[in-house]
XYZ file of C-alpha atoms in Angstrom:
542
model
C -11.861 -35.893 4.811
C -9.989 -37.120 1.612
C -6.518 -38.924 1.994
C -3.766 -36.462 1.240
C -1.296 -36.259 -0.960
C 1.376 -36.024 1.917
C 1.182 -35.767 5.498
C 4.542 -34.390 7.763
C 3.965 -34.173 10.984
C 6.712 -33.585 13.575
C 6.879 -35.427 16.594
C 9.764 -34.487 18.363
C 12.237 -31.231 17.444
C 9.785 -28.478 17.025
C 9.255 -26.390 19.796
C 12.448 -27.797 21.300
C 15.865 -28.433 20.499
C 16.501 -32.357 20.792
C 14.513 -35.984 20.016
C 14.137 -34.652 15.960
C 11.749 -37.134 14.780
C 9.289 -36.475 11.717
C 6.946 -38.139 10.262
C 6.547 -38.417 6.395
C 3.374 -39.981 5.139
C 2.067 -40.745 1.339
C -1.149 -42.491 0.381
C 0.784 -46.190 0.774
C 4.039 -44.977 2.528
C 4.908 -44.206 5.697
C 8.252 -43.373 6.746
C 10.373 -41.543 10.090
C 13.502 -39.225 9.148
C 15.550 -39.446 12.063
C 15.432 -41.033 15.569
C 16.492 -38.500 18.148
C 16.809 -37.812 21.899
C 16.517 -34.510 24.494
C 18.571 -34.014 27.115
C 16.261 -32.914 30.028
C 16.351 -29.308 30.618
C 15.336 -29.739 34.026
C 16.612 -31.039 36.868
C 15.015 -34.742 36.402
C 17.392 -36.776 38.937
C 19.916 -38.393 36.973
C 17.554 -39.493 34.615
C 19.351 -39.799 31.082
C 17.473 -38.377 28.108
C 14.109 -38.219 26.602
C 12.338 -39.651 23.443
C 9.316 -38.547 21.251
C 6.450 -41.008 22.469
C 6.327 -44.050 19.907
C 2.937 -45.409 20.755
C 0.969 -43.042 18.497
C 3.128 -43.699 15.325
C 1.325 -45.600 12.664
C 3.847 -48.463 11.547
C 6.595 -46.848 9.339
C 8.485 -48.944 6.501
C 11.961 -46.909 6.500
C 14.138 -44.573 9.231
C 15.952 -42.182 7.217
C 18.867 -40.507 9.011
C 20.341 -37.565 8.048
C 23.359 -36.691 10.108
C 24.942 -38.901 13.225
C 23.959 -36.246 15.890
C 22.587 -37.737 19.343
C 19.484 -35.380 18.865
C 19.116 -37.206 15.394
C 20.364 -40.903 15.920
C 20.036 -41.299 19.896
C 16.867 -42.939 19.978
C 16.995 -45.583 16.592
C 17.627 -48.302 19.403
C 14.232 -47.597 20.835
C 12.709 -47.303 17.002
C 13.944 -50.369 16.048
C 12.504 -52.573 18.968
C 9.235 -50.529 18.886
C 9.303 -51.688 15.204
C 11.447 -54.404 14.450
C 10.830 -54.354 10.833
C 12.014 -51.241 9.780
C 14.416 -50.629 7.262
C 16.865 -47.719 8.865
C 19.252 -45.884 5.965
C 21.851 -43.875 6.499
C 24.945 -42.403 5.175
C 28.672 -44.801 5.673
C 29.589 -42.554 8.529
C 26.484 -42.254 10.526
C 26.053 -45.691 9.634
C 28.812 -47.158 11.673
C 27.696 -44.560 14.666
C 24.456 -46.328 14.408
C 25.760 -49.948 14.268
C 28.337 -49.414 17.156
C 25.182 -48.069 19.462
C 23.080 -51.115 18.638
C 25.994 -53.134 19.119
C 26.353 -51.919 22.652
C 23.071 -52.247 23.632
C 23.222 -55.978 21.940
C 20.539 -55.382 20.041
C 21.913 -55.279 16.247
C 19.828 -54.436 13.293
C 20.831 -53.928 9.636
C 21.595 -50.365 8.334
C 21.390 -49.715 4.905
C 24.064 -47.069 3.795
C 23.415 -44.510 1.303
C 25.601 -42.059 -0.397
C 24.765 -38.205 -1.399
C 24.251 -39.182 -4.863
C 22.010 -41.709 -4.268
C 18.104 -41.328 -4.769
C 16.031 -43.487 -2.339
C 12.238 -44.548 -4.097
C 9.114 -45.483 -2.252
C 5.467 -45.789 -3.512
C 4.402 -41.696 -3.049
C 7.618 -40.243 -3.309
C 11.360 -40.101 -3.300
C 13.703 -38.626 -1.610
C 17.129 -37.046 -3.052
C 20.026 -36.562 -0.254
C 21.343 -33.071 -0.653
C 24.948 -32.389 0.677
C 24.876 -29.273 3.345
C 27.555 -28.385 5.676
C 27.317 -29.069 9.418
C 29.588 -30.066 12.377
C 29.377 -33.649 11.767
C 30.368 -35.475 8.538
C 27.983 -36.403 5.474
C 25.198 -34.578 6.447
C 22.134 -34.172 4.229
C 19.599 -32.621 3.638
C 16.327 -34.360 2.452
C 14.761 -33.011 -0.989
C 11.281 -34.987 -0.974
C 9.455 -34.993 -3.917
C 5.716 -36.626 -4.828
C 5.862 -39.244 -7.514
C 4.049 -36.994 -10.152
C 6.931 -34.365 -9.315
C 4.159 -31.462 -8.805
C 5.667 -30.608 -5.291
C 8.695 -31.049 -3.174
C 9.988 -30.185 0.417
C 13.331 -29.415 1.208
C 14.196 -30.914 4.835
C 17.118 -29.587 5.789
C 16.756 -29.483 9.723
C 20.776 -28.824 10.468
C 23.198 -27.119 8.359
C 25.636 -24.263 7.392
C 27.156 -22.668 4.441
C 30.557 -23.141 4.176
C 32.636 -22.639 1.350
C 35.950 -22.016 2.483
C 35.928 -25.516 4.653
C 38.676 -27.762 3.368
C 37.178 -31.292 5.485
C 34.417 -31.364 3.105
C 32.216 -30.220 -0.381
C 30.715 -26.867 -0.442
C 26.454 -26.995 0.263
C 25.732 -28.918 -2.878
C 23.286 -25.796 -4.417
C 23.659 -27.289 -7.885
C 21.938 -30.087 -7.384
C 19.112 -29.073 -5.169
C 18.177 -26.349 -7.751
C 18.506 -29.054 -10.746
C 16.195 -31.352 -8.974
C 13.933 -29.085 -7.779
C 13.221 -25.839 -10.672
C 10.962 -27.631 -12.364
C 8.407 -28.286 -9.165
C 4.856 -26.646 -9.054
C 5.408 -25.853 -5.263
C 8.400 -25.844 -3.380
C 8.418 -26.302 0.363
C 11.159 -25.534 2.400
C 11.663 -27.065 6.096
C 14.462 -25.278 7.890
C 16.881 -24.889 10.292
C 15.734 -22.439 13.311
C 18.610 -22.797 15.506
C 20.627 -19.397 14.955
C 17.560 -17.571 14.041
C 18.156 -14.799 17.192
C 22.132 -14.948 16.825
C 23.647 -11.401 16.675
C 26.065 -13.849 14.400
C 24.622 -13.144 10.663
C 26.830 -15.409 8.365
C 28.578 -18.490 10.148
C 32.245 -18.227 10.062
C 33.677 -21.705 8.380
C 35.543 -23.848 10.258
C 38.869 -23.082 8.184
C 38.652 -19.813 9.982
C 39.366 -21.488 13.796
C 43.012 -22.894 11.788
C 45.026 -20.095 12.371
C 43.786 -19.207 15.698
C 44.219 -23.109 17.067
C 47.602 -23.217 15.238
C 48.685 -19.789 17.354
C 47.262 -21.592 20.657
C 49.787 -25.141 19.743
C 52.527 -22.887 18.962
C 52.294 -20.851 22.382
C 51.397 -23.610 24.822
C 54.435 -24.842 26.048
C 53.099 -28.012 28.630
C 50.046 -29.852 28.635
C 47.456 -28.918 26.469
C 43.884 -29.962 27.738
C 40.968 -29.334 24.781
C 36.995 -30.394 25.670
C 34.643 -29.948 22.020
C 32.036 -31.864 21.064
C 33.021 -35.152 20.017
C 30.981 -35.093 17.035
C 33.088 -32.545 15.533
C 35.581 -34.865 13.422
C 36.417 -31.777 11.360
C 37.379 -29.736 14.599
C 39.321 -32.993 16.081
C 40.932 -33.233 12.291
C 42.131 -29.885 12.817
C 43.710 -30.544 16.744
C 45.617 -33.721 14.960
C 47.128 -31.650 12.032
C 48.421 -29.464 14.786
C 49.138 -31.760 16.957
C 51.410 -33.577 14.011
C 53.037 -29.692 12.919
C 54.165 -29.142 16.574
C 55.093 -32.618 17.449
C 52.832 -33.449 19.820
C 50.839 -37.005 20.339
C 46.952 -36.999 20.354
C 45.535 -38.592 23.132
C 41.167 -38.795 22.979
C 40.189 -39.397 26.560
C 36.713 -40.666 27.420
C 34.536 -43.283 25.940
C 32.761 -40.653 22.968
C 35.265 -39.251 21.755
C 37.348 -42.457 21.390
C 33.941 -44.176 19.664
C 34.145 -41.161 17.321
C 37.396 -40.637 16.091
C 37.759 -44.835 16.056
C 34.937 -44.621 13.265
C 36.207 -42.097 11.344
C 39.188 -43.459 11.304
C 37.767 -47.151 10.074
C 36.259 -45.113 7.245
C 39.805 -43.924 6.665
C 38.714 -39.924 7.069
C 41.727 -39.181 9.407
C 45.073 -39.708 7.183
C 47.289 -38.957 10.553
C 45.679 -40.834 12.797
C 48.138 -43.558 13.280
C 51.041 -41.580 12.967
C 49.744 -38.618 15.756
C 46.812 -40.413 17.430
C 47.829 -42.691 21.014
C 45.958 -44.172 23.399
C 45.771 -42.705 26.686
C 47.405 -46.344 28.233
C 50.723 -45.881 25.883
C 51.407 -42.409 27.130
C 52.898 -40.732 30.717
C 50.524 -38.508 31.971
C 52.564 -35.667 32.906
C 54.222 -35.676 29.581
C 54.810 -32.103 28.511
C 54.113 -32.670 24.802
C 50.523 -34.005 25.102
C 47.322 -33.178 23.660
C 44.523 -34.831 25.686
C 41.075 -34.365 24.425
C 38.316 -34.712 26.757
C 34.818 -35.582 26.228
C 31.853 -34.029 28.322
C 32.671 -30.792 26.894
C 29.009 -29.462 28.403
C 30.055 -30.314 32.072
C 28.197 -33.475 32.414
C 28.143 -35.173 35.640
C 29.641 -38.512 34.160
C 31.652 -36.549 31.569
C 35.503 -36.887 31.615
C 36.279 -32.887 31.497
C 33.890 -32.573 34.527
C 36.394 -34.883 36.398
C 39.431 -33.976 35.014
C 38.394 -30.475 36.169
C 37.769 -31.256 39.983
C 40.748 -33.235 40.065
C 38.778 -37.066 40.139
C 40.131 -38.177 36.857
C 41.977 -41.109 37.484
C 44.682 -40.311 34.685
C 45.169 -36.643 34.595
C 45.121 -33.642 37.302
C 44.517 -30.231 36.283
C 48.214 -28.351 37.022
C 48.643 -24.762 37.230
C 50.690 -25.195 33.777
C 48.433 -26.895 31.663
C 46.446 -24.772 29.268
C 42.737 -26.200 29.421
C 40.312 -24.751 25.537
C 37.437 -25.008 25.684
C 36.457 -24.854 21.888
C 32.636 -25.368 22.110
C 29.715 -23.168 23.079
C 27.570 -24.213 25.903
C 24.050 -25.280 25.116
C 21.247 -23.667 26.810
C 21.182 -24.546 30.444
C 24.660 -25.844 31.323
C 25.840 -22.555 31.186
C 26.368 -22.892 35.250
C 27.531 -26.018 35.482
C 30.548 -24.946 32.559
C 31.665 -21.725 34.271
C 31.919 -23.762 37.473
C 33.710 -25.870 35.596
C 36.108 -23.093 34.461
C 36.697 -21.497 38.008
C 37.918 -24.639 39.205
C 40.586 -24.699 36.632
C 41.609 -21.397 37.654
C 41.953 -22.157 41.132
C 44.444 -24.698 40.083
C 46.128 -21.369 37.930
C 45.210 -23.293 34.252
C 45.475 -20.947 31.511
C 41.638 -21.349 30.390
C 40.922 -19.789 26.780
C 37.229 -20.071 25.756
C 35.458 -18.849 22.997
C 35.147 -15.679 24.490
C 38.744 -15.409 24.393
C 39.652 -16.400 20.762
C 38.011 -17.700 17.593
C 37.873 -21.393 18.615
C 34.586 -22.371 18.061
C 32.060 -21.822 15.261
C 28.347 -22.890 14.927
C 26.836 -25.710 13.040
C 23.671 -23.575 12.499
C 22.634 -21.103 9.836
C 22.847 -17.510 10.390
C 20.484 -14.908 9.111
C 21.960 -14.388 5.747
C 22.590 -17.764 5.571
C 19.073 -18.560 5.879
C 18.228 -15.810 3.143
C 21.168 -17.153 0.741
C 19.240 -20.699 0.639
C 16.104 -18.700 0.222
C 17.143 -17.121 -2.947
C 19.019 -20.463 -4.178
C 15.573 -22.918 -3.894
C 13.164 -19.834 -4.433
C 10.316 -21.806 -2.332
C 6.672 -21.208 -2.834
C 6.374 -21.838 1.215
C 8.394 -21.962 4.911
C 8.145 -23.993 7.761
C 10.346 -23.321 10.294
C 11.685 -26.296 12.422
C 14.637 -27.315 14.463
C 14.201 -24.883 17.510
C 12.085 -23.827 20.438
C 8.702 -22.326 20.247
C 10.670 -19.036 20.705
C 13.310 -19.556 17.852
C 10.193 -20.699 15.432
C 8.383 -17.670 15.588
C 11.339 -15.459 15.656
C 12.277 -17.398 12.259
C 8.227 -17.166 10.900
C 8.836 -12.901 10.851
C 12.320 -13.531 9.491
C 10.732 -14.737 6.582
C 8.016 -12.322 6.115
C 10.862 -9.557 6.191
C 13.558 -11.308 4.137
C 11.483 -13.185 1.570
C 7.988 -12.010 1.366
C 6.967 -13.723 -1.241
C 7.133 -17.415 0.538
C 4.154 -18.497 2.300
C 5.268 -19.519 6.114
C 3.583 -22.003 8.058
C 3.952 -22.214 11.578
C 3.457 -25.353 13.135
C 5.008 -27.865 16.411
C 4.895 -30.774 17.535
C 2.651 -33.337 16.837
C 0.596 -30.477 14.394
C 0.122 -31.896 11.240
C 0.698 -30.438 7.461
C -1.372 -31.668 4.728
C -0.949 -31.450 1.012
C -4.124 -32.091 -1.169
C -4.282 -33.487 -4.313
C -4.525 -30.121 -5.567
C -1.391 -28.909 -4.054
C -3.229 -26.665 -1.228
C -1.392 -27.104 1.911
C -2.994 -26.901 5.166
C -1.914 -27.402 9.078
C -3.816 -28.590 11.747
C -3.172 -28.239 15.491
C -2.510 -31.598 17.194
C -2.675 -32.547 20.896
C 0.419 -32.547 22.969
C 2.073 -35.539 23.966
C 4.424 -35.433 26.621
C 7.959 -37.435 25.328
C 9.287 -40.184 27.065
C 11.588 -40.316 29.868
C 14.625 -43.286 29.502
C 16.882 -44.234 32.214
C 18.617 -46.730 33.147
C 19.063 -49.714 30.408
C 16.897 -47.933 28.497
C 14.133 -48.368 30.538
C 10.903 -46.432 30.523
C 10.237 -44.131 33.574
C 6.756 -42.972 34.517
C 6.616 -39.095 35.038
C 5.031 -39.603 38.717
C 8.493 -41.626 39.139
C 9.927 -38.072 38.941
C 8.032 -36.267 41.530
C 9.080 -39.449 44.437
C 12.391 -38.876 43.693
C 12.464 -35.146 43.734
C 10.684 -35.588 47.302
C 12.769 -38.225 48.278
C 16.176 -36.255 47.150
C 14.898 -32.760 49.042
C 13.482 -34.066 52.119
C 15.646 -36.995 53.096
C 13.957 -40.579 54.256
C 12.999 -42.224 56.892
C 12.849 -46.174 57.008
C 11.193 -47.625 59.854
C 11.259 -51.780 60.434
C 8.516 -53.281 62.940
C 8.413 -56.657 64.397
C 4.820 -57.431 65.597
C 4.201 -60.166 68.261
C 2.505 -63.399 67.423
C -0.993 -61.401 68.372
C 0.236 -58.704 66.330
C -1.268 -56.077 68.451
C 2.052 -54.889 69.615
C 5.521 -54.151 68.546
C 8.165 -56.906 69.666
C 11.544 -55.009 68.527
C 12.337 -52.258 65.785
C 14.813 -50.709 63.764
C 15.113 -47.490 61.703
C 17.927 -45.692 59.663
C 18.162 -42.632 58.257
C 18.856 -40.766 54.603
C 19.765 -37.821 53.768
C 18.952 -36.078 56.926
C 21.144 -33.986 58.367
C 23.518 -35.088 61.213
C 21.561 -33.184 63.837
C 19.059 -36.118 63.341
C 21.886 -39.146 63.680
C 23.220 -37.285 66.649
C 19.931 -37.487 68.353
C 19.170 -41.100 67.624
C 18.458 -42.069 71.413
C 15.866 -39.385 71.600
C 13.473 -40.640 68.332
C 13.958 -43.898 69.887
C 12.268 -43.093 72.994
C 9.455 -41.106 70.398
C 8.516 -44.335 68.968
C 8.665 -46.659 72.194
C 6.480 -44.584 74.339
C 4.134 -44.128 70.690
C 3.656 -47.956 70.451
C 3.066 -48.103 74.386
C -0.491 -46.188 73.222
C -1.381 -48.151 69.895
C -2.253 -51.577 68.570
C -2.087 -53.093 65.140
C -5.392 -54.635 64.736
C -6.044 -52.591 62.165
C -2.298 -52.687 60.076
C -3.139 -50.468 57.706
C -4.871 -47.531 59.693
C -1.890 -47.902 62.337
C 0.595 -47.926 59.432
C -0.393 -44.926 58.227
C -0.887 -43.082 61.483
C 2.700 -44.004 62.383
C 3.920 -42.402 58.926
C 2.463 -39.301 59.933
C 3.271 -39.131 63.316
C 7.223 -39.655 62.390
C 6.902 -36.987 59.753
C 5.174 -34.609 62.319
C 7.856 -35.500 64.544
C 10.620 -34.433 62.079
C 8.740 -31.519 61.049
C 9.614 -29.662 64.710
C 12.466 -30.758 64.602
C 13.936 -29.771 60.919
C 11.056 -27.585 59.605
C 10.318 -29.959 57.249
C 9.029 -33.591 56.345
C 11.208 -36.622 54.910
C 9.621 -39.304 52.993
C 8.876 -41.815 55.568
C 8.537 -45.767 55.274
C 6.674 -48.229 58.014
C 7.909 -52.332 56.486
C 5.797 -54.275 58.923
C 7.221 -57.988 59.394
């Protein structure tokens, strides 16, 4: 088969939401636009995230990152060791996101910063950033074009149109139409996120001012606020507040110190200083306190999970504070949030959620959003990306209804699209590859790892300890201890003793393995009577 023109093939972010990863390939270049993780949706057993497989990637030259999301940026530490000579660009904001994550992992690596009006050049093509709107500073979108100019794709795999915002430029239309009218064929990758929202147009952040403004002005003690740290526009908006009803700003928990700290470097915060303390210079049960906690999805770690059940070793929930929760949960914490919630009221916290009151908008296109951008770029052909397998579909017979006469494509990960030199573009299926699981110090963790601890955290362990005699045909002494079990098992210590002397009265070790393993099973059998089930169960022989 001839070489195409340009290759994109996606290899983590279609077909789920997380680890965005795509791969952009010319005759002589090969490049990645962003680096991203998944949180598991799961239950995986503590495990941390999850990262497109790296071992199938042909060698690329450049990263190319367009926003500082953790589904975007979250796995450029594992890109950069995978391929140590990679040059990794970025914007000034998600720049310093990037270096302080490399610097914590001591593992630094130079980060070229870009800027919107800025056009990066390789050998096949180059790539114009395109200003969009999102709920994260200086995000872009991509506008690719081949080096003859003949065909372009717009990348644009987060966004919304805001033109009332007053943190930021309006969707930079101008430009994307002056770079791209003259193009033969105009491809348009987009944002699937919102495609099944009953929400049609995404309300602009300016619209939460007045609501969040009403909220300062009635709370009369403590207020509590969990977001998403990410959101420097939303946290720009709790400081001017906080500075109009003389309160001090306290961020509380690691992220959304990190965050705020570099957009403040970048000097994007002009009250920081003046509004903005430390959670060490303040009393916590000062009345006049804004405290705003990370973990705003309930994460087990997070700092409004503890703060919630009372373990937060700086503030307790009291039936005064008022506790806003001005983000939306993300598919599948929905449980762990509302449990979250009911705690709060136990205490008697006011809770107000985005049920209650405009406090939260979407980063994510609605339907006439979508169609808007549509009718600005006019492209010859659609690919929908950025969602589940669900979301794309829903979005491929958006576009057959709303703009007809665009081509879409439907393709996930790991499928490929091809452009010929003829400008006929094609997809192919690819195979699936299963992502990677991380844990630990970013440490690789084999999927059978998974199923041993999902047995060991259901059924409990037991851990058996054998002292042979010199002939090692008998036992000489042994211990055990118990995990997990239940305490009907501790309580009845004595009487699994006496199981395993009068067992070793009938067997010899000759044969150590067959013995070992006849043991194993015997103990489980043994439990089984007892607890209608089997623990994991260890013989160490000495």
């Amino acid at each position: 088969m001839k070489q195409p023109r340009i290759k994109i093939k996606p290899v983590g972010g279609v077909g789920q939401i997380g680890s965005n990863m795509t791969l952009i390939q010319g005759k002589q270049d090969t490049i990645i636009i962003d680096a991203g993780i998944l949180f598991p949706y799961e239950d995986f057993f503590d495990i941390d995230y999850l990262i497109p497989n790296l071992d199938n990637i042909p060698e690329p030259s450049h990263l190319v990152i367009t926003h500082g999301h953790e589904d975007h940026i979250g796995a450029v530490l594992h890109v950069v060791k995978k391929f140590p000579k990679i040059k990794v660009l970025a914007s000034p904001f998600t720049a310093g996101l990037i270096r302080k994550k490399l610097e914590f992992n001591r593992h630094p690596h130079p980060i070229t910063e870009y800027r919107h009006f800025d056009q990066l050049g390789f050998n096949d093509f180059t790539i114009d950033p395109i200003h969009v709107n999102h709920s994260i500073p200086e995000t872009v979108g991509l506008l690719i074009k081949d080096i003859k100019e003949e065909i372009g794709f717009f990348f644009i795999s987060d966004f919304k149109i805001d033109f009332k915002t007053i943190y930021e430029r309006p969707f930079d239309f101008d430009k994307l139409i002056k770079h791209s009218k003259m193009l033969k064929k105009r491809v348009l990758l987009c944002d699937s996120t919102n495609i099944t929202s009953s929400t049609k147009e995404t309300p602009s952040e300016q619209d939460l001012i007045p609501v969040i403004d009403g909220i300062f002005a009635e709370t009369k003690g403590r207020l509590f606020i969990t977001c998403f740290s990410s959101n420097i526009h939303r946290l720009m908006t709790f400081i001017s507040m906080a500075k109009k009803h003389g309160r001090k700003l306290v961020p509380h928990g690691r992220s959304m110190i990190s965050y705020l700290n570099t957009a403040n470097e970048l000097g994007m915060i002009p009250d920081f200083q003046s509004v903005v303390k430390m959670t060490e210079s303040v009393t916590p049960n000062e009345e006049n306190i804004v405290v705003l906690l990370s973990g705003c999805q309930g994460d087990f770690r997070g700092t409004f999970r503890r703060f919630s059940i009372g373990e937060d070793s700086q503030y307790k929930p009291r039936p005064e504070d008022t506790v806003v929760l001005s983000s939306k949960a993300i598919p599948g914490n929905e449980k762990k949030i509302t449990l979250l919630v009911n705690k709060l009221s136990e205490v008697g916290c006011h809770v107000i959620t985005p049920q209650d009151k405009l406090i939260h908008v979407s980063g994510h296109p609605g339907r006439t959003d979508l169609k808007m951008l549509y009718e600005k770029y006019d492209p010859t052909d659609i690919v929908p990306i950025h969602g589940e397998s669900y979301f794309i579909r829903e979005h491929i017979d958006f576009i057959k209804e709303a703009y007809p006469k665009a081509t879409p494509h439907y393709f996930l990960n790991n499928d490929e699209l091809l452009v010929s030199d003829d400008l006929k573009i094609s997809v192919f299926d690819g195979e699936t590859i299963e992502p990677v699981i991380i844990h630990g110090k970013g440490i690789i963790l084999e999927r059978e790892k998974i199923s041993e601890r999902r047995k060991l955290a259901t059924t409990g362990s037991v851990f058996i300890s054998l002292k042979l005699t010199s002939t090692r045909a008998k036992v000489e002494k042994f211990s055990f201890n118990f995990l997990g079990l239940p305490t009907l098992v501790t309580a009845n210590e004595e009487k699994f003793k006496r199981f395993l002397e009068n067992y070793f009265i009938q067997i010899n070790f000759k044969d150590e393995e067959k013995t070992n393993e006849e043991l194993r099973v015997a103990v489980r059998r043994y439990f089984d009577q007892i607890l209608g089930y089997k623990p994991t169960t260890t013989i160490h022989i000495l």
